[in-house]
């Protein structure tokens, strides 16, 4: 019987072998693949459970999407002025694993005054901004989703599904953890509608935090000096475009 260490080694060897196969496959199909390092390819490989064919299809889809959706290489603030004005996304400190923290205020997003294409551009701008803060080999970030005051006006299923698609299809293995705080009872109606579209790996990273254990729970993973002020920490909220 193989030991735990032997199983881990075998898994690492399989990943290395499949990564080499993935590299050859995507380089053959799309010259832009050469602009992305092995760490990026590895995330796509892991997102498809080390299946080379599925990972290659996902990565090539990402390359096509990136060329079409972000033709200039990045989203400028001039393209998302309405979304920025709502100040619903914030860039914060880092958790104990060195993962960047962002905060989203759910009640500041409403379905009646948003343009879905601008919303998608804003999401890409935000994710790219957060990823630019990754360092030291860290590949993931964490999110505090604050749902205080969330109501029917904030229930935008189309936008939520768009966000899920962008995260799961184009930024696989970037999300480390999501803390959903101050979730009102009414939110569960929306959750039942969108949860079937969330893959199992992502679901495992979502934590609904009890109000009475809010600070205690967040402090398990985030030092008080790095925790945003609204949750009992020391850092003031900084809008994402200013972070």
Tab-separated table of C-alpha atoms in Angstrom:
chain	number	residue	atom	x	y	z
A	1	UNK	CA	0.000	0.000	0.000
A	2	UNK	CA	1.374	3.431	-0.985
A	3	UNK	CA	2.087	5.901	1.790
A	4	UNK	CA	0.636	9.409	1.900
A	5	UNK	CA	3.999	10.798	0.866
A	6	UNK	CA	4.197	8.434	-2.100
A	7	UNK	CA	0.691	9.410	-3.212
A	8	UNK	CA	1.562	13.106	-3.012
A	9	UNK	CA	4.738	12.522	-5.030
A	10	UNK	CA	2.805	10.590	-7.656
A	11	UNK	CA	0.263	13.410	-7.886
A	12	UNK	CA	3.044	15.964	-8.302
A	13	UNK	CA	4.679	13.893	-11.037
A	14	UNK	CA	1.363	13.506	-12.860
A	15	UNK	CA	0.742	17.249	-12.646
A	16	UNK	CA	4.224	18.015	-13.994
A	17	UNK	CA	3.805	15.569	-16.872
A	18	UNK	CA	0.337	16.871	-17.748
A	19	UNK	CA	1.523	20.461	-17.513
A	20	UNK	CA	4.161	19.739	-20.148
A	21	UNK	CA	1.509	18.158	-22.357
A	22	UNK	CA	-0.794	21.116	-21.833
A	23	UNK	CA	1.959	23.555	-22.753
A	24	UNK	CA	2.628	21.739	-26.037
A	25	UNK	CA	-1.084	21.531	-26.857
A	26	UNK	CA	-1.906	25.216	-26.318
A	27	UNK	CA	1.304	26.501	-27.943
A	28	UNK	CA	0.393	24.507	-31.031
A	29	UNK	CA	-3.107	25.990	-31.205
A	30	UNK	CA	-2.566	29.639	-30.238
A	31	UNK	CA	0.671	31.664	-30.415
A	32	UNK	CA	-0.544	33.922	-27.576
A	33	UNK	CA	-0.197	30.967	-25.221
A	34	UNK	CA	3.552	31.595	-25.103
A	35	UNK	CA	2.890	34.868	-23.263
A	36	UNK	CA	1.557	32.996	-20.220
A	37	UNK	CA	3.756	31.223	-17.696
A	38	UNK	CA	3.445	27.698	-16.342
A	39	UNK	CA	1.815	28.940	-13.123
A	40	UNK	CA	-1.093	30.230	-15.192
A	41	UNK	CA	-1.374	27.005	-17.137
A	42	UNK	CA	-1.235	25.033	-13.903
A	43	UNK	CA	-4.277	26.874	-12.562
A	44	UNK	CA	-6.282	25.889	-15.635
A	45	UNK	CA	-5.012	22.322	-15.337
A	46	UNK	CA	-6.029	22.080	-11.692
A	47	UNK	CA	-9.408	23.595	-12.488
A	48	UNK	CA	-10.037	20.602	-14.732
A	49	UNK	CA	-8.666	17.981	-12.339
A	50	UNK	CA	-5.437	17.554	-14.360
A	51	UNK	CA	-7.329	16.587	-17.523
A	52	UNK	CA	-5.143	17.951	-20.331
A	53	UNK	CA	-7.817	18.082	-23.032
A	54	UNK	CA	-10.337	19.867	-20.824
A	55	UNK	CA	-7.699	22.260	-19.486
A	56	UNK	CA	-6.511	23.063	-23.010
A	57	UNK	CA	-10.064	23.810	-24.149
A	58	UNK	CA	-10.615	26.086	-21.152
A	59	UNK	CA	-7.321	27.931	-21.615
A	60	UNK	CA	-7.798	28.452	-25.347
A	61	UNK	CA	-11.283	29.784	-24.619
A	62	UNK	CA	-9.699	32.198	-22.130
A	63	UNK	CA	-7.207	33.452	-24.733
A	64	UNK	CA	-9.964	34.121	-27.254
A	65	UNK	CA	-12.083	35.884	-24.638
A	66	UNK	CA	-9.198	38.029	-23.430
A	67	UNK	CA	-8.399	39.254	-26.959
A	68	UNK	CA	-12.015	40.163	-27.609
A	69	UNK	CA	-13.005	41.536	-24.211
A	70	UNK	CA	-9.755	43.275	-23.215
A	71	UNK	CA	-8.201	44.195	-26.581
A	72	UNK	CA	-5.978	46.879	-25.039
A	73	UNK	CA	-4.660	44.506	-22.371
A	74	UNK	CA	-6.471	46.204	-19.481
A	75	UNK	CA	-9.753	47.925	-18.626
A	76	UNK	CA	-9.412	51.671	-18.133
A	77	UNK	CA	-11.361	53.560	-15.481
A	78	UNK	CA	-12.949	55.655	-18.230
A	79	UNK	CA	-14.764	52.501	-19.389
A	80	UNK	CA	-16.406	51.845	-16.007
A	81	UNK	CA	-17.179	55.283	-14.581
A	82	UNK	CA	-20.737	54.431	-13.491
A	83	UNK	CA	-19.600	51.322	-11.644
A	84	UNK	CA	-16.701	53.102	-9.948
A	85	UNK	CA	-19.033	55.869	-8.759
A	86	UNK	CA	-21.038	53.358	-6.709
A	87	UNK	CA	-18.005	52.584	-4.511
A	88	UNK	CA	-19.065	49.015	-3.900
A	89	UNK	CA	-15.638	47.332	-4.192
A	90	UNK	CA	-12.667	47.937	-1.926
A	91	UNK	CA	-9.065	46.744	-1.849
A	92	UNK	CA	-7.751	45.991	1.623
A	93	UNK	CA	-4.836	44.267	3.327
A	94	UNK	CA	-3.718	40.633	3.321
A	95	UNK	CA	-4.776	37.555	5.266
A	96	UNK	CA	-2.396	35.352	7.251
A	97	UNK	CA	-1.510	33.383	4.096
A	98	UNK	CA	-0.547	36.545	2.238
A	99	UNK	CA	-3.677	36.562	0.086
A	100	UNK	CA	-5.016	40.018	-0.878
A	101	UNK	CA	-8.371	40.914	0.657
A	102	UNK	CA	-11.178	42.718	-1.130
A	103	UNK	CA	-14.548	43.832	0.194
A	104	UNK	CA	-17.781	44.089	-1.786
A	105	UNK	CA	-20.820	45.959	-0.446
A	106	UNK	CA	-23.752	44.108	-1.954
A	107	UNK	CA	-26.397	46.740	-1.199
A	108	UNK	CA	-24.599	49.245	-3.443
A	109	UNK	CA	-25.307	47.199	-6.548
A	110	UNK	CA	-28.793	47.480	-8.020
A	111	UNK	CA	-30.220	45.891	-11.143
A	112	UNK	CA	-32.145	48.929	-12.367
A	113	UNK	CA	-29.204	51.281	-12.918
A	114	UNK	CA	-26.488	49.054	-14.285
A	115	UNK	CA	-25.344	48.223	-17.796
A	116	UNK	CA	-24.428	44.541	-17.973
A	117	UNK	CA	-21.473	45.083	-20.312
A	118	UNK	CA	-20.038	47.821	-18.096
A	119	UNK	CA	-20.588	45.571	-15.094
A	120	UNK	CA	-18.562	42.813	-16.758
A	121	UNK	CA	-15.778	45.271	-17.601
A	122	UNK	CA	-15.809	46.421	-13.988
A	123	UNK	CA	-15.447	42.847	-12.757
A	124	UNK	CA	-12.430	42.268	-14.990
A	125	UNK	CA	-10.930	45.577	-13.861
A	126	UNK	CA	-11.429	44.591	-10.210
A	127	UNK	CA	-10.042	41.070	-10.547
A	128	UNK	CA	-7.012	42.275	-12.503
A	129	UNK	CA	-6.445	44.967	-9.870
A	130	UNK	CA	-6.573	42.413	-7.053
A	131	UNK	CA	-4.311	39.980	-8.919
A	132	UNK	CA	-1.745	42.740	-9.399
A	133	UNK	CA	-1.301	42.685	-5.601
A	134	UNK	CA	-0.383	38.989	-5.548
A	135	UNK	CA	3.224	38.351	-4.589
A	136	UNK	CA	5.557	35.763	-3.110
A	137	UNK	CA	4.163	32.910	-5.161
A	138	UNK	CA	0.630	33.491	-3.867
A	139	UNK	CA	-2.008	32.903	-6.571
A	140	UNK	CA	-5.269	33.370	-4.700
A	141	UNK	CA	-7.236	36.202	-3.098
A	142	UNK	CA	-10.075	36.382	-0.579
A	143	UNK	CA	-13.319	38.343	-0.583
A	144	UNK	CA	-15.529	39.670	2.192
A	145	UNK	CA	-19.025	39.981	0.758
A	146	UNK	CA	-21.035	42.326	2.974
A	147	UNK	CA	-24.786	41.842	2.486
A	148	UNK	CA	-26.020	44.261	5.130
A	149	UNK	CA	-29.049	46.129	3.781
A	150	UNK	CA	-29.341	43.794	0.784
A	151	UNK	CA	-32.899	43.596	-0.600
A	152	UNK	CA	-34.971	42.954	-3.704
A	153	UNK	CA	-33.515	45.974	-5.510
A	154	UNK	CA	-30.081	44.372	-5.184
A	155	UNK	CA	-31.153	40.972	-6.484
A	156	UNK	CA	-29.528	40.945	-9.908
A	157	UNK	CA	-29.367	37.304	-10.972
A	158	UNK	CA	-28.096	38.139	-14.460
A	159	UNK	CA	-25.142	40.049	-13.030
A	160	UNK	CA	-24.400	37.355	-10.451
A	161	UNK	CA	-24.321	34.659	-13.145
A	162	UNK	CA	-22.060	36.851	-15.282
A	163	UNK	CA	-19.694	37.219	-12.326
A	164	UNK	CA	-19.670	33.457	-11.779
A	165	UNK	CA	-18.898	32.795	-15.429
A	166	UNK	CA	-15.996	35.253	-15.462
A	167	UNK	CA	-14.497	33.874	-12.251
A	168	UNK	CA	-14.931	30.196	-13.078
A	169	UNK	CA	-14.108	30.290	-16.801
A	170	UNK	CA	-11.443	32.979	-17.044
A	171	UNK	CA	-9.879	33.223	-13.572
A	172	UNK	CA	-9.877	29.605	-12.362
A	173	UNK	CA	-8.151	28.798	-9.089
A	174	UNK	CA	-7.830	32.485	-8.186
A	175	UNK	CA	-10.442	32.513	-5.440
A	176	UNK	CA	-9.130	31.429	-2.052
A	177	UNK	CA	-12.135	32.086	0.165
A	178	UNK	CA	-15.345	34.114	0.334
A	179	UNK	CA	-16.788	35.302	3.641
A	180	UNK	CA	-20.445	36.291	3.297
A	181	UNK	CA	-21.370	38.510	6.237
A	182	UNK	CA	-24.619	40.123	7.403
A	183	UNK	CA	-26.663	37.912	5.043
A	184	UNK	CA	-30.372	38.742	5.501
A	185	UNK	CA	-33.047	36.095	5.288
A	186	UNK	CA	-34.223	37.470	1.938
A	187	UNK	CA	-30.840	36.711	0.393
A	188	UNK	CA	-31.491	32.964	0.570
A	189	UNK	CA	-34.018	33.277	-2.270
A	190	UNK	CA	-31.268	34.549	-4.557
A	191	UNK	CA	-28.801	31.988	-3.206
A	192	UNK	CA	-31.107	29.105	-4.157
A	193	UNK	CA	-31.252	30.463	-7.696
A	194	UNK	CA	-27.515	30.948	-8.246
A	195	UNK	CA	-25.966	28.155	-6.155
A	196	UNK	CA	-26.653	25.435	-8.783
A	197	UNK	CA	-24.342	27.353	-11.133
A	198	UNK	CA	-21.449	27.391	-8.667
A	199	UNK	CA	-18.993	24.535	-9.124
A	200	UNK	CA	-18.279	22.303	-6.137
A	201	UNK	CA	-14.724	23.553	-5.628
A	202	UNK	CA	-15.966	27.132	-5.416
A	203	UNK	CA	-18.816	26.227	-3.053
A	204	UNK	CA	-16.298	24.785	-0.595
A	205	UNK	CA	-14.623	28.200	-0.405
A	206	UNK	CA	-17.796	30.115	0.532
A	207	UNK	CA	-18.413	30.671	4.241
A	208	UNK	CA	-21.577	32.242	5.666
A	209	UNK	CA	-20.427	34.040	8.801
A	210	UNK	CA	-22.736	34.333	11.812
A	211	UNK	CA	-23.233	37.914	12.987
A	212	UNK	CA	-22.453	37.017	16.598
A	213	UNK	CA	-19.140	35.433	15.548
A	214	UNK	CA	-18.212	37.922	12.823
A	215	UNK	CA	-14.967	39.352	14.176
A	216	UNK	CA	-13.976	36.084	15.816
A	217	UNK	CA	-14.383	34.163	12.549
A	218	UNK	CA	-12.501	36.680	10.415
A	219	UNK	CA	-9.656	36.878	12.925
A	220	UNK	CA	-9.029	33.169	12.448
A	221	UNK	CA	-7.585	33.992	9.019
A	222	UNK	CA	-6.887	37.734	9.153
A	223	UNK	CA	-4.782	39.655	11.674
A	224	UNK	CA	-6.578	42.573	13.312
A	225	UNK	CA	-4.078	45.003	11.763
A	226	UNK	CA	-5.146	43.769	8.292
A	227	UNK	CA	-8.875	43.471	8.980
A	228	UNK	CA	-11.152	46.250	7.625
A	229	UNK	CA	-12.548	48.626	10.252
A	230	UNK	CA	-16.247	47.728	9.722
A	231	UNK	CA	-15.484	44.220	10.952
A	232	UNK	CA	-13.513	45.171	14.030
A	233	UNK	CA	-10.099	45.671	12.448
A	234	UNK	CA	-7.694	48.545	11.927
A	235	UNK	CA	-7.781	49.220	8.168
A	236	UNK	CA	-10.153	51.821	6.683
A	237	UNK	CA	-12.012	50.841	3.548
A	238	UNK	CA	-10.255	52.025	0.384
A	239	UNK	CA	-12.199	52.068	-2.934
A	240	UNK	CA	-10.734	49.590	-5.384
A	241	UNK	CA	-9.729	52.252	-7.908
A	242	UNK	CA	-7.711	54.036	-5.223
A	243	UNK	CA	-6.045	50.945	-3.783
